[in-house]
Amino acid sequence: MTTFPIAKADLIEGMAKGMAVLESFDTERQRLNATLAAQRTGLTRAAARRHLLTLAHLGYLESDGSYFWLAPKVLRFSGSYLASARLPRVLQPTLNRLAAQTQQSFSAVVLDGDEVVIVARSGVYGAPSRTMAYGLHLGARLPAHPTSTGRVLLAALPTAEFTQWLQGCMLQRLTPHTVTQRSALRKVVAQVRRDDFCLAVEEHELGVHALAVPLRNLQGHTVAALNVVASPQQVQAQTLQRDMLPLLQEAAREVRGLL
């Protein structure tokens, strides 16, 4: 996700630091004290403590006096985005139609740094709940490198931008099948760019494979990725590609004029 460039004089450093503290909470560190927040943001401990206290005062964090954790108020941001953003509204009917047609689970995803974010998700319509473990929920963030959607979105980046992304990304191993070598991932993404789709087999989570295609606007810019997930108990990976790829590609063509 590209940041909006502004002049240095227009940047409010205190707000930027406060947002950095807020973003330092994640699934690995759900509770932070001032020392941990300072380590994660590069702030001094005193500055991190002031930001934590301020965020708690504003209702975005809760605290026991030593540790801090996210409060429900932070959901205002995601809830407002999902309710008002054009992309989820445009794609939701297509996702629901695909799910009703196939009894599989579909998502629309965008790239944000090293992660992808689910911005729209279908109903399941009879699909086993097991496949929900992969997609989680609206707003869920997943690492980009082992996911089908992440690789489709990375393939859309200019070469220099992808190289910069690759150099700064930690390629964590999540399953025995996860590609963690930068040279190997570069080859995988190059193949995705040629194929214009990605099939990822048990790289993000064992027992789950996923197929994704890019969603492009009329100018040819990739704005999101559309994917379907399934378990090997439901359908084999190659069968998923054979049966679902034409549906995904047709859906991508249908929504192109709306993006």
Tab-separated table of C-alpha atoms in Angstrom:
chain	number	residue	atom	x	y	z
A	1	MET	CA	0.000	0.000	0.000
A	2	THR	CA	1.543	3.267	-1.152
A	3	THR	CA	1.898	6.059	1.389
A	4	PHE	CA	0.797	9.604	0.558
A	5	PRO	CA	3.855	11.879	0.217
A	6	ILE	CA	3.838	15.153	2.177
A	7	ALA	CA	6.350	17.846	3.009
A	8	LYS	CA	8.340	17.371	6.196
A	9	ALA	CA	6.859	20.581	7.605
A	10	ASP	CA	3.366	19.092	7.274
A	11	LEU	CA	4.211	15.892	9.168
A	12	ILE	CA	2.959	15.814	12.763
A	13	GLU	CA	5.682	13.751	14.424
A	14	GLY	CA	3.678	13.161	17.593
A	15	MET	CA	0.772	11.670	15.672
A	16	ALA	CA	3.117	9.464	13.649
A	17	LYS	CA	4.748	8.172	16.835
A	18	GLY	CA	1.389	7.556	18.467
A	19	MET	CA	0.198	5.531	15.490
A	20	ALA	CA	3.455	3.570	15.556
A	21	VAL	CA	2.771	2.647	19.177
A	22	LEU	CA	-0.787	1.617	18.307
A	23	GLU	CA	0.443	-0.500	15.400
A	24	SER	CA	3.014	-2.236	17.612
A	25	PHE	CA	0.262	-4.450	19.018
A	26	ASP	CA	-0.267	-7.626	17.009
A	27	THR	CA	-1.007	-11.330	17.396
A	28	GLU	CA	2.532	-12.017	18.599
A	29	ARG	CA	2.471	-9.279	21.239
A	30	GLN	CA	-1.070	-8.639	22.432
A	31	ARG	CA	0.065	-6.944	25.661
A	32	LEU	CA	2.892	-4.439	25.882
A	33	ASN	CA	4.488	-2.386	28.624
A	34	ALA	CA	6.515	0.762	28.028
A	35	THR	CA	9.780	-1.157	27.600
A	36	LEU	CA	8.364	-3.511	24.971
A	37	ALA	CA	6.591	-0.696	23.133
A	38	ALA	CA	9.844	1.273	23.059
A	39	GLN	CA	11.692	-1.719	21.616
A	40	ARG	CA	9.063	-2.183	18.927
A	41	THR	CA	8.832	1.447	17.862
A	42	GLY	CA	12.348	2.797	18.398
A	43	LEU	CA	11.087	5.390	20.874
A	44	THR	CA	12.593	6.009	24.262
A	45	ARG	CA	10.881	4.240	27.125
A	46	ALA	CA	9.629	7.549	28.509
A	47	ALA	CA	8.130	8.571	25.161
A	48	ALA	CA	6.544	5.162	24.659
A	49	ARG	CA	5.021	5.357	28.137
A	50	ARG	CA	3.471	8.762	27.416
A	51	HIS	CA	1.973	7.525	24.169
A	52	LEU	CA	0.579	4.403	25.846
A	53	LEU	CA	-0.977	6.482	28.618
A	54	THR	CA	-2.457	8.935	26.122
A	55	LEU	CA	-3.950	6.165	23.983
A	56	ALA	CA	-5.416	4.592	27.111
A	57	HIS	CA	-6.835	7.976	28.156
A	58	LEU	CA	-8.473	8.302	24.726
A	59	GLY	CA	-9.987	4.821	25.033
A	60	TYR	CA	-7.943	3.019	22.385
A	61	LEU	CA	-6.015	0.941	24.931
A	62	GLU	CA	-6.871	-0.770	28.197
A	63	SER	CA	-4.361	-1.248	31.027
A	64	ASP	CA	-3.792	-2.944	34.349
A	65	GLY	CA	-1.301	-0.243	35.318
A	66	SER	CA	1.730	-2.011	33.895
A	67	TYR	CA	0.684	-3.631	30.624
A	68	PHE	CA	-1.524	-2.246	27.863
A	69	TRP	CA	-3.711	-3.960	25.265
A	70	LEU	CA	-6.054	-2.891	22.485
A	71	ALA	CA	-9.537	-1.743	23.465
A	72	PRO	CA	-12.677	-2.316	21.361
A	73	LYS	CA	-12.624	1.354	20.330
A	74	VAL	CA	-9.921	0.608	17.754
A	75	LEU	CA	-12.570	-1.279	15.766
A	76	ARG	CA	-14.113	2.060	14.871
A	77	PHE	CA	-11.446	2.471	12.224
A	78	SER	CA	-11.924	-0.915	10.553
A	79	GLY	CA	-15.690	-0.764	10.915
A	80	SER	CA	-15.868	2.651	9.284
A	81	TYR	CA	-13.593	1.526	6.458
A	82	LEU	CA	-15.547	-1.645	5.727
A	83	ALA	CA	-18.837	0.260	5.839
A	84	SER	CA	-17.770	3.156	3.650
A	85	ALA	CA	-14.969	1.999	1.342
A	86	ARG	CA	-15.977	1.444	-2.251
A	87	LEU	CA	-13.945	-1.707	-2.915
A	88	PRO	CA	-15.698	-3.989	-0.372
A	89	ARG	CA	-19.142	-2.737	-1.435
A	90	VAL	CA	-18.433	-3.363	-5.104
A	91	LEU	CA	-17.006	-6.848	-4.614
A	92	GLN	CA	-19.354	-8.273	-1.979
A	93	PRO	CA	-22.149	-9.356	-4.373
A	94	THR	CA	-19.645	-11.190	-6.575
A	95	LEU	CA	-18.101	-12.989	-3.606
A	96	ASN	CA	-21.513	-14.045	-2.338
A	97	ARG	CA	-22.541	-15.302	-5.782
A	98	LEU	CA	-19.368	-17.376	-6.154
A	99	ALA	CA	-19.823	-18.887	-2.710
A	100	ALA	CA	-23.459	-19.785	-3.363
A	101	GLN	CA	-22.488	-21.303	-6.694
A	102	THR	CA	-19.600	-23.433	-5.447
A	103	GLN	CA	-20.062	-23.838	-1.656
A	104	GLN	CA	-16.515	-22.580	-1.198
A	105	SER	CA	-15.126	-19.545	0.627
A	106	PHE	CA	-13.953	-16.447	-1.284
A	107	SER	CA	-12.099	-13.298	-0.221
A	108	ALA	CA	-10.912	-10.014	-1.684
A	109	VAL	CA	-7.549	-8.904	-0.354
A	110	VAL	CA	-5.213	-5.895	-0.602
A	111	LEU	CA	-1.487	-5.553	0.103
A	112	ASP	CA	-0.269	-3.565	3.108
A	113	GLY	CA	3.478	-3.753	3.596
A	114	ASP	CA	4.543	-7.298	4.426
A	115	GLU	CA	0.940	-8.418	4.883
A	116	VAL	CA	-2.313	-8.795	3.033
A	117	VAL	CA	-5.597	-7.599	4.514
A	118	ILE	CA	-9.008	-9.138	3.856
A	119	VAL	CA	-11.387	-6.324	2.867
A	120	ALA	CA	-14.352	-8.420	1.694
A	121	ARG	CA	-15.398	-11.989	2.376
A	122	SER	CA	-18.175	-14.255	1.192
A	123	GLY	CA	-20.630	-16.252	3.209
A	124	VAL	CA	-19.748	-19.937	3.373
A	125	TYR	CA	-23.040	-21.421	2.150
A	126	GLY	CA	-22.581	-24.943	3.379
A	127	ALA	CA	-18.802	-25.188	3.072
A	128	PRO	CA	-17.158	-26.966	6.010
A	129	SER	CA	-16.038	-24.532	8.694
A	130	ARG	CA	-12.503	-25.957	8.507
A	131	THR	CA	-11.638	-23.669	5.596
A	132	MET	CA	-12.549	-20.626	7.666
A	133	ALA	CA	-9.341	-21.062	9.681
A	134	TYR	CA	-7.310	-19.777	6.741
A	135	GLY	CA	-9.329	-16.691	5.908
A	136	LEU	CA	-10.262	-15.805	9.473
A	137	HIS	CA	-12.448	-12.681	9.213
A	138	LEU	CA	-12.851	-9.274	7.653
A	139	GLY	CA	-9.830	-7.162	8.462
A	140	ALA	CA	-7.621	-10.184	9.141
A	141	ARG	CA	-3.960	-9.697	8.256
A	142	LEU	CA	-1.879	-12.524	6.816
A	143	PRO	CA	1.769	-12.607	5.720
A	144	ALA	CA	2.079	-11.877	2.013
A	145	HIS	CA	4.904	-14.231	1.073
A	146	PRO	CA	3.194	-17.648	1.611
A	147	THR	CA	-0.334	-16.700	0.513
A	148	SER	CA	-1.862	-16.925	-2.946
A	149	THR	CA	-3.244	-13.395	-2.739
A	150	GLY	CA	0.033	-11.995	-1.457
A	151	ARG	CA	1.962	-13.451	-4.362
A	152	VAL	CA	-0.556	-12.172	-6.903
A	153	LEU	CA	-0.268	-8.674	-5.434
A	154	LEU	CA	3.522	-8.865	-5.238
A	155	ALA	CA	3.620	-9.925	-8.881
A	156	ALA	CA	1.853	-6.676	-9.767
A	157	LEU	CA	4.571	-4.514	-8.204
A	158	PRO	CA	7.195	-2.859	-10.435
A	159	THR	CA	10.433	-4.848	-10.420
A	160	ALA	CA	12.381	-2.298	-8.374
A	161	GLU	CA	9.589	-1.998	-5.817
A	162	PHE	CA	9.330	-5.768	-5.447
A	163	THR	CA	13.108	-6.022	-4.994
A	164	GLN	CA	12.953	-3.429	-2.233
A	165	TRP	CA	10.027	-5.287	-0.625
A	166	LEU	CA	11.913	-8.569	-0.789
A	167	GLN	CA	15.043	-7.129	0.802
A	168	GLY	CA	13.115	-5.748	3.771
A	169	CYS	CA	10.739	-8.656	4.374
A	170	MET	CA	11.158	-11.416	6.948
A	171	LEU	CA	10.190	-14.657	5.199
A	172	GLN	CA	8.928	-16.611	8.184
A	173	ARG	CA	8.446	-20.366	7.854
A	174	LEU	CA	4.843	-21.202	8.775
A	175	THR	CA	4.668	-24.797	7.492
A	176	PRO	CA	7.230	-27.267	6.096
A	177	HIS	CA	6.128	-26.133	2.617
A	178	THR	CA	6.650	-22.370	3.073
A	179	VAL	CA	9.133	-20.780	0.676
A	180	THR	CA	11.606	-18.828	2.827
A	181	GLN	CA	14.543	-18.229	0.475
A	182	ARG	CA	14.453	-14.842	-1.245
A	183	SER	CA	15.800	-16.204	-4.523
A	184	ALA	CA	13.172	-18.950	-4.543
A	185	LEU	CA	10.351	-16.535	-3.756
A	186	ARG	CA	11.531	-14.231	-6.556
A	187	LYS	CA	11.188	-17.153	-8.976
A	188	VAL	CA	7.755	-18.045	-7.606
A	189	VAL	CA	6.497	-14.477	-8.007
A	190	ALA	CA	7.959	-14.295	-11.526
A	191	GLN	CA	5.997	-17.447	-12.416
A	192	VAL	CA	2.839	-15.947	-10.933
A	193	ARG	CA	3.405	-12.855	-13.081
A	194	ARG	CA	3.598	-15.055	-16.187
A	195	ASP	CA	0.630	-17.241	-15.237
A	196	ASP	CA	-1.526	-14.365	-13.967
A	197	PHE	CA	-2.760	-16.526	-11.084
A	198	CYS	CA	-1.305	-18.274	-8.042
A	199	LEU	CA	-1.951	-21.659	-6.463
A	200	ALA	CA	-0.456	-21.934	-2.953
A	201	VAL	CA	-0.539	-25.404	-1.412
A	202	GLU	CA	-0.282	-25.648	2.392
A	203	GLU	CA	2.301	-22.851	2.616
A	204	HIS	CA	0.423	-20.612	5.028
A	205	GLU	CA	-1.415	-23.336	6.912
A	206	LEU	CA	-1.325	-27.114	6.740
A	207	GLY	CA	-4.507	-28.611	5.357
A	208	VAL	CA	-5.409	-25.537	3.319
A	209	HIS	CA	-4.659	-24.557	-0.251
A	210	ALA	CA	-5.711	-21.406	-2.049
A	211	LEU	CA	-6.059	-20.084	-5.577
A	212	ALA	CA	-5.938	-16.360	-6.412
A	213	VAL	CA	-6.197	-14.036	-9.400
A	214	PRO	CA	-5.563	-10.278	-9.683
A	215	LEU	CA	-8.432	-7.790	-9.771
A	216	ARG	CA	-7.577	-4.976	-12.194
A	217	ASN	CA	-9.323	-1.738	-13.026
A	218	LEU	CA	-9.910	-0.430	-16.555
A	219	GLN	CA	-6.460	1.172	-16.522
A	220	GLY	CA	-4.884	-2.238	-15.974
A	221	HIS	CA	-3.742	-1.530	-12.419
A	222	THR	CA	-4.078	-4.370	-9.912
A	223	VAL	CA	-6.130	-3.022	-7.005
A	224	ALA	CA	-6.809	-6.270	-5.112
A	225	ALA	CA	-6.691	-10.047	-5.355
A	226	LEU	CA	-9.578	-12.521	-5.391
A	227	ASN	CA	-9.095	-15.982	-3.952
A	228	VAL	CA	-10.822	-19.198	-3.010
A	229	VAL	CA	-9.659	-21.553	-0.248
A	230	ALA	CA	-10.301	-25.251	0.251
A	231	SER	CA	-8.954	-28.198	2.205
A	232	PRO	CA	-7.401	-31.319	0.627
A	233	GLN	CA	-10.242	-33.311	2.177
A	234	GLN	CA	-12.669	-31.346	0.000
A	235	VAL	CA	-10.753	-31.053	-3.237
A	236	GLN	CA	-7.208	-31.626	-4.447
A	237	ALA	CA	-5.112	-28.614	-5.415
A	238	GLN	CA	-5.022	-29.346	-9.141
A	239	THR	CA	-8.779	-29.937	-9.164
A	240	LEU	CA	-9.245	-26.631	-7.396
A	241	GLN	CA	-7.235	-24.926	-10.118
A	242	ARG	CA	-9.091	-26.717	-12.933
A	243	ASP	CA	-12.577	-26.008	-11.594
A	244	MET	CA	-12.169	-22.635	-9.923
A	245	LEU	CA	-9.673	-20.723	-12.051
A	246	PRO	CA	-12.153	-20.064	-14.889
A	247	LEU	CA	-14.732	-18.833	-12.353
A	248	LEU	CA	-12.229	-16.504	-10.687
A	249	GLN	CA	-11.021	-15.149	-14.013
A	250	GLU	CA	-14.557	-14.532	-15.239
A	251	ALA	CA	-15.438	-12.772	-11.982
A	252	ALA	CA	-12.331	-10.583	-12.353
A	253	ARG	CA	-13.449	-9.585	-15.852
A	254	GLU	CA	-16.977	-8.839	-14.649
A	255	VAL	CA	-15.911	-6.416	-11.907
A	256	ARG	CA	-13.150	-4.689	-13.862
A	257	GLY	CA	-15.358	-1.812	-14.922
A	258	LEU	CA	-16.380	-1.198	-11.312
A	259	LEU	CA	-12.898	-0.930	-9.793
